[in-house]
Amino acid sequence: MDVVFDGQCGFCTRCVGWLKRLDRRDRLAFHPFQDPLTLDAFRLTHEDARSAVWALDGVVRLSGAAAIAAVLDTAVGTRLFGRGYRFPSVARPLEAAYRWVAAHRYRLPGATPWCTEHPQDCSAAVPGAGCAL
């Protein structure tokens, strides 16, 4: 599964590191949307990628909390998160929590942003650096 995230966001980068540790079978591939090839490769607009994290697996295209559930399922090799997300009583609070985190991302602890640590993976030509996770 491919995960498109904001490489300029320290919190997003910290989450990527955590997910890499959970993903012991290397089922996830992470792509900062600032990579000049990422948006075209996954048919995303800049606004799509800037507004939410994306999980893409073939024809399945998920964003926001649904993407997080799919990524967690893939990382740990379960279907628990995705199954729970199917219930509106679970999905609604998860979406609300996701939106809260996204709105407060700059106040949350993070790591050195991916694009700072791996400048070869990112392009300075991509406008905007809002965190998407």
Tab-separated table of N, CA, C and O in Angstrom:
chain	number	residue	atom	x	y	z
A	1	MET	N	0.845	-1.169	0.000
A	1	MET	CA	0.000	0.000	0.000
A	1	MET	C	0.892	1.234	0.000
A	1	MET	O	1.876	1.301	0.723
A	2	ASP	N	0.508	2.208	-0.805
A	2	ASP	CA	1.236	3.472	-0.877
A	2	ASP	C	0.571	4.496	0.023
A	2	ASP	O	-0.660	4.573	0.089
A	3	VAL	N	1.391	5.266	0.712
A	3	VAL	CA	0.907	6.295	1.620
A	3	VAL	C	1.507	7.627	1.188
A	3	VAL	O	2.733	7.767	1.128
A	4	VAL	N	0.651	8.586	0.872
A	4	VAL	CA	1.102	9.921	0.494
A	4	VAL	C	0.879	10.826	1.702
A	4	VAL	O	-0.229	10.921	2.223
A	5	PHE	N	1.954	11.469	2.136
A	5	PHE	CA	1.914	12.304	3.335
A	5	PHE	C	2.641	13.611	3.080
A	5	PHE	O	3.279	13.789	2.043
A	6	ASP	N	2.542	14.530	4.015
A	6	ASP	CA	3.188	15.835	3.899
A	6	ASP	C	4.597	15.757	4.475
A	6	ASP	O	4.777	15.660	5.686
A	7	GLY	N	5.566	15.803	3.614
A	7	GLY	CA	6.960	15.695	4.019
A	7	GLY	C	7.518	16.927	4.699
A	7	GLY	O	8.635	16.907	5.212
A	8	GLN	N	6.764	18.023	4.727
A	8	GLN	CA	7.202	19.235	5.418
A	8	GLN	C	6.698	19.279	6.859
A	8	GLN	O	7.004	20.197	7.595
A	9	CYS	N	5.906	18.302	7.245
A	9	CYS	CA	5.260	18.283	8.562
A	9	CYS	C	6.024	17.365	9.518
A	9	CYS	O	6.175	16.172	9.256
A	10	GLY	N	6.465	17.917	10.631
A	10	GLY	CA	7.193	17.123	11.619
A	10	GLY	C	6.328	16.057	12.276
A	10	GLY	O	6.777	14.942	12.525
A	11	PHE	N	5.066	16.383	12.580
A	11	PHE	CA	4.171	15.398	13.173
A	11	PHE	C	3.901	14.257	12.185
A	11	PHE	O	3.913	13.091	12.559
A	12	CYS	N	3.663	14.612	10.920
A	12	CYS	CA	3.422	13.600	9.884
A	12	CYS	C	4.638	12.682	9.760
A	12	CYS	O	4.506	11.458	9.647
A	13	THR	N	5.816	13.270	9.780
A	13	THR	CA	7.054	12.501	9.663
A	13	THR	C	7.220	11.568	10.860
A	13	THR	O	7.634	10.418	10.708
A	14	ARG	N	6.875	12.041	12.048
A	14	ARG	CA	6.947	11.177	13.230
A	14	ARG	C	5.990	9.989	13.070
A	14	ARG	O	6.323	8.862	13.413
A	15	CYS	N	4.806	10.227	12.564
A	15	CYS	CA	3.837	9.145	12.338
A	15	CYS	C	4.353	8.145	11.316
A	15	CYS	O	4.169	6.931	11.479
A	16	VAL	N	5.018	8.622	10.275
A	16	VAL	CA	5.610	7.725	9.274
A	16	VAL	C	6.643	6.824	9.940
A	16	VAL	O	6.686	5.616	9.702
A	17	GLY	N	7.485	7.379	10.792
A	17	GLY	CA	8.486	6.575	11.507
A	17	GLY	C	7.843	5.511	12.377
A	17	GLY	O	8.296	4.363	12.418
A	18	TRP	N	6.773	5.880	13.063
A	18	TRP	CA	6.051	4.936	13.907
A	18	TRP	C	5.439	3.821	13.056
A	18	TRP	O	5.543	2.640	13.402
A	19	LEU	N	4.842	4.186	11.938
A	19	LEU	CA	4.237	3.184	11.052
A	19	LEU	C	5.293	2.254	10.437
A	19	LEU	O	5.047	1.059	10.276
A	20	LYS	N	6.452	2.798	10.123
A	20	LYS	CA	7.532	1.945	9.589
A	20	LYS	C	7.951	0.895	10.615
A	20	LYS	O	8.255	-0.235	10.254
A	21	ARG	N	7.968	1.266	11.883
A	21	ARG	CA	8.317	0.289	12.916
A	21	ARG	C	7.230	-0.774	13.069
A	21	ARG	O	7.523	-1.940	13.322
A	22	LEU	N	5.961	-0.394	12.907
A	22	LEU	CA	4.864	-1.358	12.979
A	22	LEU	C	4.843	-2.304	11.774
A	22	LEU	O	4.427	-3.449	11.888
A	23	ASP	N	5.282	-1.816	10.643
A	23	ASP	CA	5.211	-2.548	9.378
A	23	ASP	C	6.424	-3.460	9.213
A	23	ASP	O	7.339	-3.178	8.457
A	24	ARG	N	6.417	-4.576	9.898
A	24	ARG	CA	7.568	-5.482	9.897
A	24	ARG	C	7.713	-6.265	8.601
A	24	ARG	O	8.729	-6.906	8.372
A	25	ARG	N	6.691	-6.274	7.761
A	25	ARG	CA	6.747	-7.015	6.491
A	25	ARG	C	6.889	-6.092	5.285
A	25	ARG	O	6.704	-6.521	4.150
A	26	ASP	N	7.187	-4.834	5.535
A	26	ASP	CA	7.388	-3.838	4.469
A	26	ASP	C	6.239	-3.811	3.466
A	26	ASP	O	6.440	-3.834	2.262
A	27	ARG	N	5.031	-3.705	3.980
A	27	ARG	CA	3.840	-3.644	3.132
A	27	ARG	C	3.479	-2.209	2.748
A	27	ARG	O	2.628	-1.998	1.901
A	28	LEU	N	4.110	-1.250	3.399
A	28	LEU	CA	3.798	0.151	3.158
A	28	LEU	C	4.954	0.848	2.459
A	28	LEU	O	6.117	0.598	2.775
A	29	ALA	N	4.613	1.724	1.537
A	29	ALA	CA	5.600	2.582	0.876
A	29	ALA	C	5.153	4.027	1.094
A	29	ALA	O	4.001	4.368	0.811
A	30	PHE	N	6.043	4.864	1.598
A	30	PHE	CA	5.706	6.237	1.955
A	30	PHE	C	6.263	7.208	0.924
A	30	PHE	O	7.406	7.066	0.483
A	31	HIS	N	5.428	8.193	0.562
A	31	HIS	CA	5.787	9.159	-0.467
A	31	HIS	C	5.396	10.560	-0.014
A	31	HIS	O	4.210	10.830	0.156
A	32	PRO	N	6.373	11.450	0.176
A	32	PRO	CA	5.999	12.826	0.490
A	32	PRO	C	5.368	13.455	-0.750
A	32	PRO	O	5.837	13.239	-1.867
A	33	PHE	N	4.310	14.209	-0.565
A	33	PHE	CA	3.675	14.796	-1.745
A	33	PHE	C	4.533	15.872	-2.385
A	33	PHE	O	4.304	16.254	-3.531
A	34	GLN	N	5.583	16.305	-1.694
A	34	GLN	CA	6.493	17.284	-2.276
A	34	GLN	C	7.427	16.666	-3.314
A	34	GLN	O	8.083	17.382	-4.048
A	35	ASP	N	7.504	15.349	-3.385
A	35	ASP	CA	8.268	14.690	-4.447
A	35	ASP	C	7.598	15.054	-5.767
A	35	ASP	O	6.393	14.854	-5.920
A	36	PRO	N	8.345	15.575	-6.726
A	36	PRO	CA	7.723	16.033	-7.969
A	36	PRO	C	6.987	14.933	-8.744
A	36	PRO	O	6.126	15.230	-9.554
A	37	LEU	N	7.264	13.680	-8.475
A	37	LEU	CA	6.604	12.585	-9.184
A	37	LEU	C	5.364	12.048	-8.476
A	37	LEU	O	4.536	11.373	-9.085
A	38	THR	N	5.228	12.320	-7.194
A	38	THR	CA	4.167	11.708	-6.390
A	38	THR	C	2.765	12.080	-6.839
A	38	THR	O	1.915	11.213	-7.011
A	39	LEU	N	2.490	13.354	-7.012
A	39	LEU	CA	1.131	13.776	-7.344
A	39	LEU	C	0.660	13.163	-8.664
A	39	LEU	O	-0.463	12.649	-8.748
A	40	ASP	N	1.504	13.194	-9.676
A	40	ASP	CA	1.134	12.593	-10.959
A	40	ASP	C	0.997	11.083	-10.848
A	40	ASP	O	0.063	10.495	-11.395
A	41	ALA	N	1.918	10.450	-10.145
A	41	ALA	CA	1.902	8.987	-10.033
A	41	ALA	C	0.623	8.483	-9.389
A	41	ALA	O	0.109	7.415	-9.761
A	42	PHE	N	0.078	9.236	-8.444
A	42	PHE	CA	-1.112	8.793	-7.719
A	42	PHE	C	-2.361	9.586	-8.094
A	42	PHE	O	-3.387	9.471	-7.439
A	43	ARG	N	-2.263	10.383	-9.147
A	43	ARG	CA	-3.399	11.163	-9.656
A	43	ARG	C	-4.073	11.975	-8.544
A	43	ARG	O	-5.278	11.917	-8.359
A	44	LEU	N	-3.249	12.717	-7.817
A	44	LEU	CA	-3.738	13.588	-6.755
A	44	LEU	C	-3.435	15.032	-7.124
A	44	LEU	O	-2.406	15.314	-7.753
A	45	THR	N	-4.296	15.940	-6.716
A	45	THR	CA	-3.984	17.352	-6.872
A	45	THR	C	-3.170	17.799	-5.660
A	45	THR	O	-3.129	17.109	-4.633
A	46	HIS	N	-2.571	18.953	-5.794
A	46	HIS	CA	-1.817	19.499	-4.670
A	46	HIS	C	-2.742	19.691	-3.471
A	46	HIS	O	-2.391	19.369	-2.340
A	47	GLU	N	-3.949	20.183	-3.709
A	47	GLU	CA	-4.896	20.397	-2.610
A	47	GLU	C	-5.328	19.080	-1.973
A	47	GLU	O	-5.473	18.990	-0.760
A	48	ASP	N	-5.532	18.031	-2.797
A	48	ASP	CA	-5.850	16.705	-2.240
A	48	ASP	C	-4.787	16.285	-1.236
A	48	ASP	O	-5.091	15.896	-0.111
A	49	ALA	N	-3.544	16.350	-1.667
A	49	ALA	CA	-2.432	15.866	-0.843
A	49	ALA	C	-2.188	16.763	0.355
A	49	ALA	O	-1.798	16.277	1.420
A	50	ARG	N	-2.409	18.032	0.198
A	50	ARG	CA	-2.180	18.970	1.286
A	50	ARG	C	-3.253	18.866	2.372
A	50	ARG	O	-3.010	19.131	3.537
A	51	SER	N	-4.455	18.435	1.972
A	51	SER	CA	-5.570	18.436	2.916
A	51	SER	C	-5.682	17.166	3.744
A	51	SER	O	-6.324	17.174	4.790
A	52	ALA	N	-5.068	16.070	3.295
A	52	ALA	CA	-5.229	14.810	4.033
A	52	ALA	C	-4.155	13.810	3.644
A	52	ALA	O	-3.581	13.880	2.558
A	53	VAL	N	-3.913	12.869	4.537
A	53	VAL	CA	-3.053	11.735	4.218
A	53	VAL	C	-3.850	10.815	3.289
A	53	VAL	O	-5.076	10.740	3.370
A	54	TRP	N	-3.161	10.114	2.389
A	54	TRP	CA	-3.808	9.221	1.425
A	54	TRP	C	-3.212	7.832	1.513
A	54	TRP	O	-1.996	7.677	1.617
A	55	ALA	N	-4.080	6.821	1.437
A	55	ALA	CA	-3.679	5.416	1.334
A	55	ALA	C	-4.213	4.911	0.007
A	55	ALA	O	-5.408	5.012	-0.269
A	56	LEU	N	-3.298	4.392	-0.823
A	56	LEU	CA	-3.675	3.965	-2.163
A	56	LEU	C	-3.185	2.542	-2.398
A	56	LEU	O	-2.009	2.247	-2.183
A	57	ASP	N	-4.110	1.712	-2.838
A	57	ASP	CA	-3.777	0.303	-3.072
A	57	ASP	C	-4.603	-0.163	-4.270
A	57	ASP	O	-5.768	-0.534	-4.107
A	58	GLY	N	-4.012	-0.096	-5.458
A	58	GLY	CA	-4.764	-0.442	-6.657
A	58	GLY	C	-5.854	0.586	-6.888
A	58	GLY	O	-5.593	1.777	-6.967
A	59	VAL	N	-7.101	0.136	-6.944
A	59	VAL	CA	-8.218	1.052	-7.170
A	59	VAL	C	-8.738	1.667	-5.872
A	59	VAL	O	-9.566	2.565	-5.906
A	60	VAL	N	-8.280	1.189	-4.741
A	60	VAL	CA	-8.714	1.722	-3.443
A	60	VAL	C	-7.953	3.020	-3.169
A	60	VAL	O	-6.725	3.054	-3.183
A	61	ARG	N	-8.721	4.098	-2.953
A	61	ARG	CA	-8.145	5.412	-2.685
A	61	ARG	C	-8.851	5.979	-1.452
A	61	ARG	O	-10.011	6.343	-1.527
A	62	LEU	N	-8.147	6.037	-0.351
A	62	LEU	CA	-8.736	6.496	0.905
A	62	LEU	C	-7.966	7.704	1.423
A	62	LEU	O	-6.745	7.781	1.276
A	63	SER	N	-8.696	8.604	2.077
A	63	SER	CA	-8.031	9.762	2.675
A	63	SER	C	-8.514	9.933	4.109
A	63	SER	O	-9.518	9.355	4.521
A	64	GLY	N	-7.779	10.739	4.872
A	64	GLY	CA	-8.164	11.058	6.235
A	64	GLY	C	-8.164	9.856	7.163
A	64	GLY	O	-7.292	8.982	7.086
A	65	ALA	N	-9.156	9.792	8.046
A	65	ALA	CA	-9.226	8.719	9.043
A	65	ALA	C	-9.384	7.350	8.393
A	65	ALA	O	-8.858	6.358	8.897
A	66	ALA	N	-10.106	7.276	7.271
A	66	ALA	CA	-10.246	5.996	6.566
A	66	ALA	C	-8.882	5.505	6.086
A	66	ALA	O	-8.582	4.305	6.146
A	67	ALA	N	-8.049	6.421	5.619
A	67	ALA	CA	-6.694	6.053	5.199
A	67	ALA	C	-5.875	5.553	6.379
A	67	ALA	O	-5.152	4.551	6.259
A	68	ILE	N	-5.984	6.227	7.508
A	68	ILE	CA	-5.245	5.810	8.698
A	68	ILE	C	-5.662	4.401	9.111
A	68	ILE	O	-4.818	3.554	9.428
A	69	ALA	N	-6.971	4.103	9.080
A	69	ALA	CA	-7.444	2.761	9.436
A	69	ALA	C	-6.856	1.719	8.492
A	69	ALA	O	-6.378	0.663	8.929
A	70	ALA	N	-6.856	2.000	7.189
A	70	ALA	CA	-6.317	1.050	6.210
A	70	ALA	C	-4.815	0.865	6.380
A	70	ALA	O	-4.300	-0.253	6.283
A	71	VAL	N	-4.103	1.944	6.658
A	71	VAL	CA	-2.653	1.869	6.849
A	71	VAL	C	-2.318	1.062	8.098
A	71	VAL	O	-1.417	0.214	8.083
A	72	LEU	N	-3.054	1.282	9.175
A	72	LEU	CA	-2.822	0.508	10.398
A	72	LEU	C	-3.110	-0.976	10.158
A	72	LEU	O	-2.342	-1.839	10.596
A	73	ASP	N	-4.199	-1.286	9.467
A	73	ASP	CA	-4.501	-2.689	9.142
A	73	ASP	C	-3.364	-3.318	8.340
A	73	ASP	O	-2.941	-4.444	8.618
A	74	THR	N	-2.875	-2.598	7.354
A	74	THR	CA	-1.791	-3.118	6.517
A	74	THR	C	-0.517	-3.296	7.327
A	74	THR	O	0.165	-4.315	7.204
A	75	ALA	N	-0.200	-2.324	8.161
A	75	ALA	CA	1.039	-2.383	8.937
A	75	ALA	C	1.071	-3.561	9.892
A	75	ALA	O	2.088	-4.237	10.021
A	76	VAL	N	-0.047	-3.816	10.563
A	76	VAL	CA	-0.044	-4.878	11.577
A	76	VAL	C	-0.628	-6.186	11.065
A	76	VAL	O	-0.628	-7.187	11.780
A	77	GLY	N	-1.128	-6.192	9.814
A	77	GLY	CA	-1.631	-7.428	9.227
A	77	GLY	C	-2.966	-7.868	9.802
A	77	GLY	O	-3.166	-9.046	10.087
A	78	THR	N	-3.880	-6.911	9.972
A	78	THR	CA	-5.204	-7.219	10.515
A	78	THR	C	-6.259	-6.489	9.701
A	78	THR	O	-5.931	-5.731	8.794
A	79	ARG	N	-7.500	-6.705	10.009
A	79	ARG	CA	-8.604	-5.953	9.408
A	79	ARG	C	-9.433	-5.258	10.478
A	79	ARG	O	-10.504	-4.746	10.202
A	80	LEU	N	-8.947	-5.244	11.674
A	80	LEU	CA	-9.675	-4.712	12.816
A	80	LEU	C	-10.035	-3.237	12.649
A	80	LEU	O	-11.180	-2.838	12.866
A	81	PHE	N	-9.082	-2.414	12.256
A	81	PHE	CA	-9.320	-0.973	12.165
A	81	PHE	C	-10.315	-0.647	11.058
A	81	PHE	O	-11.230	0.142	11.238
A	82	GLY	N	-10.138	-1.272	9.905
A	82	GLY	CA	-11.050	-1.045	8.790
A	82	GLY	C	-12.455	-1.529	9.069
A	82	GLY	O	-13.440	-0.879	8.705
A	83	ARG	N	-12.567	-2.649	9.724
A	83	ARG	CA	-13.898	-3.164	10.075
A	83	ARG	C	-14.594	-2.225	11.049
A	83	ARG	O	-15.780	-1.954	10.920
A	84	GLY	N	-13.876	-1.756	12.025
A	84	GLY	CA	-14.460	-0.817	12.984
A	84	GLY	C	-14.880	0.480	12.321
A	84	GLY	O	-15.906	1.066	12.656
A	85	TYR	N	-14.100	0.914	11.325
A	85	TYR	CA	-14.382	2.170	10.641
A	85	TYR	C	-15.689	2.111	9.842
A	85	TYR	O	-16.284	3.129	9.543
A	86	ARG	N	-16.150	0.921	9.514
A	86	ARG	CA	-17.393	0.774	8.729
A	86	ARG	C	-18.636	1.194	9.499
A	86	ARG	O	-19.668	1.457	8.910
A	87	PHE	N	-18.555	1.236	10.808
A	87	PHE	CA	-19.701	1.614	11.630
A	87	PHE	C	-19.720	3.134	11.807
A	87	PHE	O	-18.727	3.710	12.272
A	88	PRO	N	-20.823	3.781	11.478
A	88	PRO	CA	-20.877	5.242	11.636
A	88	PRO	C	-20.565	5.709	13.061
A	88	PRO	O	-19.964	6.763	13.241
A	89	SER	N	-20.942	4.905	14.050
A	89	SER	CA	-20.668	5.303	15.433
A	89	SER	C	-19.179	5.310	15.746
A	89	SER	O	-18.739	5.929	16.713
A	90	VAL	N	-18.397	4.628	14.941
A	90	VAL	CA	-16.941	4.634	15.074
A	90	VAL	C	-16.330	5.644	14.105
A	90	VAL	O	-15.437	6.412	14.463
A	91	ALA	N	-16.805	5.644	12.869
A	91	ALA	CA	-16.223	6.492	11.826
A	91	ALA	C	-16.357	7.980	12.139
A	91	ALA	O	-15.398	8.736	11.945
A	92	ARG	N	-17.512	8.396	12.623
A	92	ARG	CA	-17.716	9.826	12.888
A	92	ARG	C	-16.730	10.383	13.908
A	92	ARG	O	-16.097	11.411	13.658
A	93	PRO	N	-16.560	9.723	15.070
A	93	PRO	CA	-15.576	10.268	16.019
A	93	PRO	C	-14.141	10.187	15.504
A	93	PRO	O	-13.328	11.062	15.792
A	94	LEU	N	-13.833	9.145	14.718
A	94	LEU	CA	-12.479	9.052	14.157
A	94	LEU	C	-12.215	10.188	13.177
A	94	LEU	O	-11.130	10.767	13.166
A	95	GLU	N	-13.209	10.489	12.334
A	95	GLU	CA	-13.049	11.608	11.397
A	95	GLU	C	-12.899	12.923	12.154
A	95	GLU	O	-12.083	13.759	11.789
A	96	ALA	N	-13.688	13.101	13.213
A	96	ALA	CA	-13.584	14.328	14.009
A	96	ALA	C	-12.201	14.427	14.657
A	96	ALA	O	-11.586	15.501	14.652
A	97	ALA	N	-11.715	13.324	15.185
A	97	ALA	CA	-10.381	13.315	15.799
A	97	ALA	C	-9.306	13.602	14.746
A	97	ALA	O	-8.372	14.373	14.995
A	98	TYR	N	-9.457	13.001	13.568
A	98	TYR	CA	-8.492	13.237	12.480
A	98	TYR	C	-8.463	14.726	12.130
A	98	TYR	O	-7.394	15.318	12.007
A	99	ARG	N	-9.619	15.329	11.952
A	99	ARG	CA	-9.692	16.754	11.595
A	99	ARG	C	-9.107	17.628	12.707
A	99	ARG	O	-8.444	18.624	12.422
A	100	TRP	N	-9.327	17.260	13.971
A	100	TRP	CA	-8.742	18.024	15.075
A	100	TRP	C	-7.218	17.958	15.011
A	100	TRP	O	-6.540	18.974	15.144
A	101	VAL	N	-6.696	16.759	14.818
A	101	VAL	CA	-5.235	16.602	14.722
A	101	VAL	C	-4.696	17.417	13.554
A	101	VAL	O	-3.691	18.130	13.685
A	102	ALA	N	-5.362	17.326	12.407
A	102	ALA	CA	-4.900	18.074	11.236
A	102	ALA	C	-4.901	19.579	11.496
A	102	ALA	O	-3.977	20.287	11.091
A	103	ALA	N	-5.912	20.068	12.202
A	103	ALA	CA	-6.009	21.495	12.491
A	103	ALA	C	-4.978	21.963	13.515
A	103	ALA	O	-4.605	23.135	13.537
A	104	HIS	N	-4.508	21.062	14.373
A	104	HIS	CA	-3.572	21.416	15.439
A	104	HIS	C	-2.179	20.812	15.240
A	104	HIS	O	-1.377	20.769	16.177
A	105	ARG	N	-1.906	20.375	14.051
A	105	ARG	CA	-0.671	19.627	13.762
A	105	ARG	C	0.601	20.378	14.131
A	105	ARG	O	1.577	19.773	14.510
A	106	TYR	N	0.599	21.683	14.034
A	106	TYR	CA	1.823	22.426	14.322
A	106	TYR	C	2.092	22.549	15.819
A	106	TYR	O	3.187	22.913	16.225
A	107	ARG	N	1.102	22.223	16.624
A	107	ARG	CA	1.271	22.253	18.072
A	107	ARG	C	1.627	20.880	18.630
A	107	ARG	O	1.911	20.751	19.815
A	108	LEU	N	1.580	19.865	17.777
A	108	LEU	CA	1.841	18.495	18.218
A	108	LEU	C	3.321	18.165	18.074
A	108	LEU	O	3.995	18.679	17.182
A	109	PRO	N	3.837	17.299	18.950
A	109	PRO	CA	5.254	16.943	18.853
A	109	PRO	C	5.539	16.230	17.541
A	109	PRO	O	4.716	15.470	17.042
A	110	GLY	N	6.690	16.509	17.013
A	110	GLY	CA	7.059	15.897	15.744
A	110	GLY	C	8.532	15.564	15.689
A	110	GLY	O	9.241	15.620	16.692
A	111	ALA	N	8.956	15.226	14.512
A	111	ALA	CA	10.356	14.927	14.236
A	111	ALA	C	10.835	15.949	13.209
A	111	ALA	O	10.061	16.770	12.734
A	112	THR	N	12.097	15.869	12.873
A	112	THR	CA	12.582	16.712	11.785
A	112	THR	C	11.822	16.311	10.523
A	112	THR	O	11.754	15.125	10.193
A	113	PRO	N	11.200	17.271	9.829
A	113	PRO	CA	10.406	16.918	8.661
A	113	PRO	C	11.188	16.107	7.624
A	113	PRO	O	12.390	16.297	7.436
A	114	TRP	N	10.461	15.195	6.987
A	114	TRP	CA	11.046	14.310	5.975
A	114	TRP	C	11.835	15.106	4.928
A	114	TRP	O	12.943	14.731	4.560
A	115	CYS	N	11.261	16.196	4.452
A	115	CYS	CA	11.911	16.954	3.379
A	115	CYS	C	13.186	17.650	3.849
A	115	CYS	O	14.059	17.949	3.036
A	116	THR	N	13.317	17.886	5.141
A	116	THR	CA	14.555	18.443	5.676
A	116	THR	C	15.622	17.362	5.746
A	116	THR	O	16.785	17.589	5.405
A	117	GLU	N	15.224	16.174	6.183
A	117	GLU	CA	16.156	15.054	6.299
A	117	GLU	C	16.504	14.420	4.951
A	117	GLU	O	17.580	13.859	4.793
A	118	HIS	N	15.572	14.454	4.007
A	118	HIS	CA	15.750	13.814	2.690
A	118	HIS	C	15.425	14.810	1.581
A	118	HIS	O	14.465	14.611	0.831
A	119	PRO	N	16.197	15.876	1.440
A	119	PRO	CA	15.847	16.908	0.454
A	119	PRO	C	15.795	16.384	-0.982
A	119	PRO	O	15.091	16.930	-1.812
A	120	GLN	N	16.484	15.291	-1.248
A	120	GLN	CA	16.453	14.716	-2.590
A	120	GLN	C	15.076	14.152	-2.937
A	120	GLN	O	14.747	13.977	-4.108
A	121	ASP	N	14.241	13.893	-1.927
A	121	ASP	CA	12.898	13.349	-2.147
A	121	ASP	C	11.847	14.436	-2.342
A	121	ASP	O	10.691	14.121	-2.607
A	122	CYS	N	12.227	15.675	-2.178
A	122	CYS	CA	11.263	16.760	-2.204
A	122	CYS	C	11.703	17.855	-3.157
A	122	CYS	O	12.888	18.017	-3.436
A	123	SER	N	10.743	18.599	-3.616
A	123	SER	CA	11.020	19.697	-4.533
A	123	SER	C	10.625	20.993	-3.892
A	123	SER	O	9.503	21.137	-3.398
A	124	ALA	N	11.504	21.964	-3.915
A	124	ALA	CA	11.183	23.285	-3.374
A	124	ALA	C	10.161	23.996	-4.261
A	124	ALA	O	9.556	24.971	-3.854
A	125	ALA	N	9.941	23.482	-5.468
A	125	ALA	CA	9.017	24.114	-6.401
A	125	ALA	C	7.558	23.870	-6.047
A	125	ALA	O	6.675	24.526	-6.561
A	126	VAL	N	7.277	22.909	-5.167
A	126	VAL	CA	5.903	22.625	-4.802
A	126	VAL	C	5.450	23.656	-3.778
A	126	VAL	O	6.033	23.758	-2.705
A	127	PRO	N	4.404	24.453	-4.106
A	127	PRO	CA	3.984	25.493	-3.172
A	127	PRO	C	3.243	24.931	-1.970
A	127	PRO	O	2.637	23.885	-2.044
A	128	GLY	N	3.301	25.658	-0.872
A	128	GLY	CA	2.538	25.289	0.330
A	128	GLY	C	3.180	24.179	1.113
A	128	GLY	O	3.665	23.226	0.559
A	129	ALA	N	3.173	24.308	2.416
A	129	ALA	CA	3.810	23.286	3.237
A	129	ALA	C	2.926	22.854	4.400
A	129	ALA	O	3.415	22.442	5.420
A	130	GLY	N	1.614	22.967	4.228
A	130	GLY	CA	0.723	22.585	5.315
A	130	GLY	C	0.746	21.087	5.557
A	130	GLY	O	0.769	20.311	4.634
A	131	CYS	N	0.749	20.698	6.804
A	131	CYS	CA	0.793	19.284	7.157
A	131	CYS	C	-0.513	18.604	6.813
A	131	CYS	O	-1.573	19.153	7.039
A	132	ALA	N	-0.424	17.419	6.253
A	132	ALA	CA	-1.630	16.722	5.799
A	132	ALA	C	-2.095	15.641	6.743
A	132	ALA	O	-3.183	15.140	6.592
A	133	LEU	N	-1.297	15.201	7.656
A	133	LEU	CA	-1.739	14.101	8.507
A	133	LEU	C	-2.630	14.642	9.559
A	133	LEU	O	-3.644	14.269	9.895
